[in-house]
């Protein structure tokens, strides 16, 4: 079954997989890029920018790729 919502702490969730993440509100990002955005956006929506900090482990051995 597909999950229809994200984790409560997206940055923490990404960190658990070796990523450094920054979480943004869509309206804030839209303003940064000079774009219009609805006045009443869904408060539960977020955007995430993530950068891998550690190599991903190989599924078969658990060692870095």
Tab-separated table of N, CA, C and O in Angstrom:
chain	number	residue	atom	x	y	z
A	1	UNK	N	0.845	-1.169	0.000
A	1	UNK	CA	0.000	0.000	0.000
A	1	UNK	C	0.894	1.238	0.000
A	1	UNK	O	1.880	1.303	0.716
A	2	UNK	N	0.533	2.229	-0.798
A	2	UNK	CA	1.290	3.461	-0.873
A	2	UNK	C	0.933	4.368	0.280
A	2	UNK	O	-0.213	4.480	0.670
A	3	UNK	N	1.910	5.026	0.800
A	3	UNK	CA	1.702	5.999	1.874
A	3	UNK	C	1.317	7.333	1.245
A	3	UNK	O	1.969	7.795	0.306
A	4	UNK	N	0.278	7.976	1.750
A	4	UNK	CA	-0.200	9.208	1.141
A	4	UNK	C	0.283	10.464	1.858
A	4	UNK	O	-0.051	11.563	1.449
A	5	UNK	N	1.049	10.315	2.913
A	5	UNK	CA	1.575	11.484	3.604
A	5	UNK	C	3.049	11.255	3.934
A	5	UNK	O	3.531	10.141	3.950
A	6	UNK	N	3.748	12.339	4.167
A	6	UNK	CA	5.167	12.242	4.483
A	6	UNK	C	5.389	12.122	5.982
A	6	UNK	O	4.456	12.209	6.781
A	7	UNK	N	6.640	11.929	6.371
A	7	UNK	CA	6.949	11.829	7.793
A	7	UNK	C	6.741	13.176	8.490
A	7	UNK	O	6.835	14.232	7.854
A	8	UNK	N	6.471	13.142	9.787
A	8	UNK	CA	6.262	14.377	10.557
A	8	UNK	C	7.519	15.241	10.569
A	8	UNK	O	7.435	16.464	10.608
A	9	UNK	N	8.686	14.615	10.532
A	9	UNK	CA	9.962	15.329	10.542
A	9	UNK	C	10.753	14.926	9.293
A	9	UNK	O	11.590	14.028	9.353
A	10	UNK	N	10.495	15.586	8.150
A	10	UNK	CA	11.162	15.171	6.916
A	10	UNK	C	12.689	15.242	7.002
A	10	UNK	O	13.372	14.339	6.534
A	11	UNK	N	13.233	16.302	7.602
A	11	UNK	CA	14.693	16.428	7.688
A	11	UNK	C	15.279	15.287	8.520
A	11	UNK	O	16.307	14.710	8.165
A	12	UNK	N	14.633	14.940	9.616
A	12	UNK	CA	15.091	13.830	10.446
A	12	UNK	C	14.995	12.502	9.720
A	12	UNK	O	15.877	11.649	9.846
A	13	UNK	N	13.930	12.334	8.951
A	13	UNK	CA	13.759	11.100	8.191
A	13	UNK	C	14.883	10.951	7.177
A	13	UNK	O	15.503	9.897	7.064
A	14	UNK	N	15.176	12.021	6.429
A	14	UNK	CA	16.269	11.974	5.460
A	14	UNK	C	17.603	11.726	6.152
A	14	UNK	O	18.444	10.974	5.649
A	15	UNK	N	17.825	12.357	7.302
A	15	UNK	CA	19.085	12.175	8.038
A	15	UNK	C	19.308	10.708	8.388
A	15	UNK	O	20.442	10.231	8.382
A	16	UNK	N	18.247	10.003	8.678
A	16	UNK	CA	18.355	8.585	8.995
A	16	UNK	C	18.881	7.740	7.841
A	16	UNK	O	19.312	6.610	8.032
A	17	UNK	N	18.854	8.305	6.628
A	17	UNK	CA	19.357	7.604	5.446
A	17	UNK	C	20.635	8.244	4.904
A	17	UNK	O	21.047	7.984	3.774
A	18	UNK	N	21.258	9.123	5.705
A	18	UNK	CA	22.523	9.722	5.303
A	18	UNK	C	22.409	10.984	4.467
A	18	UNK	O	23.352	11.358	3.780
A	19	UNK	N	21.263	11.672	4.521
A	19	UNK	CA	21.061	12.892	3.749
A	19	UNK	C	20.961	14.088	4.690
A	19	UNK	O	20.427	13.987	5.789
A	20	UNK	N	21.441	15.252	4.242
A	20	UNK	CA	21.233	16.526	4.945
A	20	UNK	C	20.110	17.235	4.202
A	20	UNK	O	20.233	17.529	3.013
A	21	UNK	N	19.019	17.506	4.888
A	21	UNK	CA	17.840	18.070	4.233
A	21	UNK	C	17.430	19.397	4.849
A	21	UNK	O	17.569	19.601	6.049
A	22	UNK	N	16.926	20.271	3.995
A	22	UNK	CA	16.337	21.533	4.420
A	22	UNK	C	14.890	21.522	3.964
A	22	UNK	O	14.604	21.190	2.812
A	23	UNK	N	13.982	21.873	4.866
A	23	UNK	CA	12.552	21.840	4.577
A	23	UNK	C	12.048	23.267	4.376
A	23	UNK	O	12.382	24.167	5.146
A	24	UNK	N	11.257	23.476	3.336
A	24	UNK	CA	10.707	24.781	3.013
A	24	UNK	C	9.197	24.707	2.865
A	24	UNK	O	8.655	23.667	2.520
A	25	UNK	N	8.536	25.806	3.074
A	25	UNK	CA	7.120	25.945	2.750
A	25	UNK	C	7.033	26.372	1.283
A	25	UNK	O	7.839	27.182	0.819
A	26	UNK	N	6.080	25.849	0.519
A	26	UNK	CA	5.980	26.198	-0.901
A	26	UNK	C	5.854	27.703	-1.149
A	26	UNK	O	6.484	28.228	-2.063
A	27	UNK	N	5.077	28.399	-0.337
A	27	UNK	CA	4.905	29.846	-0.520
A	27	UNK	C	6.209	30.600	-0.353
A	27	UNK	O	6.496	31.552	-1.087
A	28	UNK	N	7.019	30.182	0.597
A	28	UNK	CA	8.304	30.829	0.833
A	28	UNK	C	9.220	30.646	-0.371
A	28	UNK	O	9.855	31.578	-0.841
A	29	UNK	N	9.286	29.433	-0.912
A	29	UNK	CA	10.118	29.170	-2.092
A	29	UNK	C	9.593	29.924	-3.303
A	29	UNK	O	10.362	30.443	-4.100
A	30	UNK	N	8.275	30.009	-3.451
A	30	UNK	CA	7.690	30.734	-4.580
A	30	UNK	C	8.102	32.206	-4.530
A	30	UNK	O	8.493	32.776	-5.554
A	31	UNK	N	8.043	32.815	-3.355
A	31	UNK	CA	8.438	34.221	-3.228
A	31	UNK	C	9.916	34.418	-3.562
A	31	UNK	O	10.296	35.386	-4.212
A	32	UNK	N	10.782	33.496	-3.110
A	32	UNK	CA	12.209	33.590	-3.397
A	32	UNK	C	12.450	33.635	-4.913
A	32	UNK	O	13.317	34.363	-5.389
A	33	UNK	N	11.658	32.863	-5.662
A	33	UNK	CA	11.821	32.804	-7.111
A	33	UNK	C	10.905	33.776	-7.852
A	33	UNK	O	10.782	33.712	-9.069
A	34	UNK	N	10.263	34.701	-7.118
A	34	UNK	CA	9.425	35.720	-7.746
A	34	UNK	C	8.162	35.182	-8.377
A	34	UNK	O	7.657	35.736	-9.343
A	35	UNK	N	7.621	34.106	-7.831
A	35	UNK	CA	6.412	33.485	-8.388
A	35	UNK	C	5.217	33.727	-7.469
A	35	UNK	O	5.359	33.884	-6.263
A	36	UNK	N	4.040	33.716	-8.062
A	36	UNK	CA	2.804	33.835	-7.286
A	36	UNK	C	2.476	32.499	-6.650
A	36	UNK	O	2.814	31.451	-7.181
A	37	UNK	N	1.787	32.567	-5.523
A	37	UNK	CA	1.373	31.348	-4.831
A	37	UNK	C	0.047	31.624	-4.145
A	37	UNK	O	-0.194	32.745	-3.705
A	38	UNK	N	-0.840	30.639	-4.034
A	38	UNK	CA	-2.147	30.860	-3.395
A	38	UNK	C	-2.005	31.445	-1.991
A	38	UNK	O	-1.052	31.146	-1.270
A	39	UNK	N	-2.966	32.285	-1.612
A	39	UNK	CA	-2.947	32.905	-0.285
A	39	UNK	C	-3.148	31.901	0.834
A	39	UNK	O	-2.643	32.085	1.932
A	40	UNK	N	-3.919	30.854	0.582
A	40	UNK	CA	-4.217	29.862	1.620
A	40	UNK	C	-3.737	28.474	1.212
A	40	UNK	O	-4.527	27.569	1.024
A	41	UNK	N	-2.413	28.276	1.132
A	41	UNK	CA	-1.935	26.948	0.752
A	41	UNK	C	-2.161	25.940	1.870
A	41	UNK	O	-2.359	26.303	3.020
A	42	UNK	N	-2.118	24.689	1.514
A	42	UNK	CA	-2.243	23.609	2.494
A	42	UNK	C	-1.051	23.691	3.457
A	42	UNK	O	0.101	23.588	3.039
A	43	UNK	N	-1.287	23.898	4.760
A	43	UNK	CA	-0.179	24.056	5.715
A	43	UNK	C	0.648	22.785	5.906
A	43	UNK	O	1.731	22.840	6.467
A	44	UNK	N	0.142	21.653	5.449
A	44	UNK	CA	0.870	20.388	5.611
A	44	UNK	C	1.829	20.098	4.471
A	44	UNK	O	2.580	19.136	4.534
A	45	UNK	N	1.820	20.917	3.436
A	45	UNK	CA	2.699	20.664	2.292
A	45	UNK	C	4.063	21.287	2.532
A	45	UNK	O	4.178	22.396	3.038
A	46	UNK	N	5.088	20.561	2.156
A	46	UNK	CA	6.455	21.054	2.288
A	46	UNK	C	7.263	20.664	1.062
A	46	UNK	O	6.900	19.758	0.314
A	47	UNK	N	8.342	21.377	0.862
A	47	UNK	CA	9.327	21.043	-0.160
A	47	UNK	C	10.617	20.710	0.566
A	47	UNK	O	10.934	21.312	1.592
A	48	UNK	N	11.369	19.772	0.032
A	48	UNK	CA	12.606	19.345	0.681
A	48	UNK	C	13.743	19.420	-0.322
A	48	UNK	O	13.620	18.942	-1.448
A	49	UNK	N	14.838	20.030	0.097
A	49	UNK	CA	16.080	20.013	-0.664
A	49	UNK	C	17.040	19.136	0.125
A	49	UNK	O	17.265	19.374	1.310
A	50	UNK	N	17.598	18.102	-0.507
A	50	UNK	CA	18.442	17.155	0.220
A	50	UNK	C	19.742	16.880	-0.526
A	50	UNK	O	19.766	16.815	-1.747
A	51	UNK	N	20.810	16.724	0.265
A	51	UNK	CA	22.137	16.413	-0.260
A	51	UNK	C	22.648	15.192	0.485
A	51	UNK	O	22.607	15.152	1.724
A	52	UNK	N	23.143	14.205	-0.249
A	52	UNK	CA	23.659	12.991	0.401
A	52	UNK	C	24.951	13.315	1.114
A	52	UNK	O	25.864	13.877	0.550
A	53	UNK	N	25.008	12.942	2.393
A	53	UNK	CA	26.194	13.178	3.211
A	53	UNK	C	27.085	11.942	3.278
A	53	UNK	O	28.282	12.064	3.426
A	54	UNK	N	26.501	10.758	3.208
A	54	UNK	CA	27.271	9.519	3.306
A	54	UNK	C	26.900	8.607	2.152
A	54	UNK	O	25.778	8.669	1.642
A	55	UNK	N	27.799	7.752	1.722
A	55	UNK	CA	27.455	6.815	0.651
A	55	UNK	C	26.332	5.872	1.082
A	55	UNK	O	26.270	5.480	2.245
A	56	UNK	N	25.483	5.543	0.156
A	56	UNK	CA	24.396	4.614	0.446
A	56	UNK	C	24.947	3.201	0.600
A	56	UNK	O	25.807	2.785	-0.173
A	57	UNK	N	24.493	2.452	1.599
A	57	UNK	CA	24.959	1.071	1.716
A	57	UNK	C	24.386	0.207	0.595
A	57	UNK	O	23.289	0.454	0.120
A	58	UNK	N	25.144	-0.768	0.183
A	58	UNK	CA	24.655	-1.715	-0.816
A	58	UNK	C	23.642	-2.636	-0.145
A	58	UNK	O	23.880	-3.118	0.951
A	59	UNK	N	22.496	-2.856	-0.780
A	59	UNK	CA	21.466	-3.680	-0.169
A	59	UNK	C	21.928	-5.100	0.173
A	59	UNK	O	21.496	-5.676	1.167
A	60	UNK	N	22.837	-5.651	-0.615
A	60	UNK	CA	23.221	-7.037	-0.410
A	60	UNK	C	24.269	-7.232	0.700
A	60	UNK	O	24.339	-8.282	1.319
A	61	UNK	N	25.092	-6.201	0.974
A	61	UNK	CA	26.173	-6.374	1.951
A	61	UNK	C	26.170	-5.369	3.086
A	61	UNK	O	26.794	-5.583	4.117
A	62	UNK	N	25.506	-4.232	2.882
A	62	UNK	CA	25.532	-3.186	3.885
A	62	UNK	C	26.773	-2.302	3.814
A	62	UNK	O	26.926	-1.372	4.580
A	63	UNK	N	27.684	-2.581	2.844
A	63	UNK	CA	28.874	-1.756	2.696
A	63	UNK	C	28.582	-0.619	1.725
A	63	UNK	O	27.714	-0.732	0.865
A	64	UNK	N	29.322	0.519	1.848
A	64	UNK	CA	29.084	1.647	0.921
A	64	UNK	C	29.342	1.267	-0.518
A	64	UNK	O	30.158	0.386	-0.806
A	65	UNK	N	28.659	1.928	-1.406
A	65	UNK	CA	28.822	1.679	-2.846
A	65	UNK	C	30.098	2.282	-3.351
A	65	UNK	O	30.590	3.237	-2.929
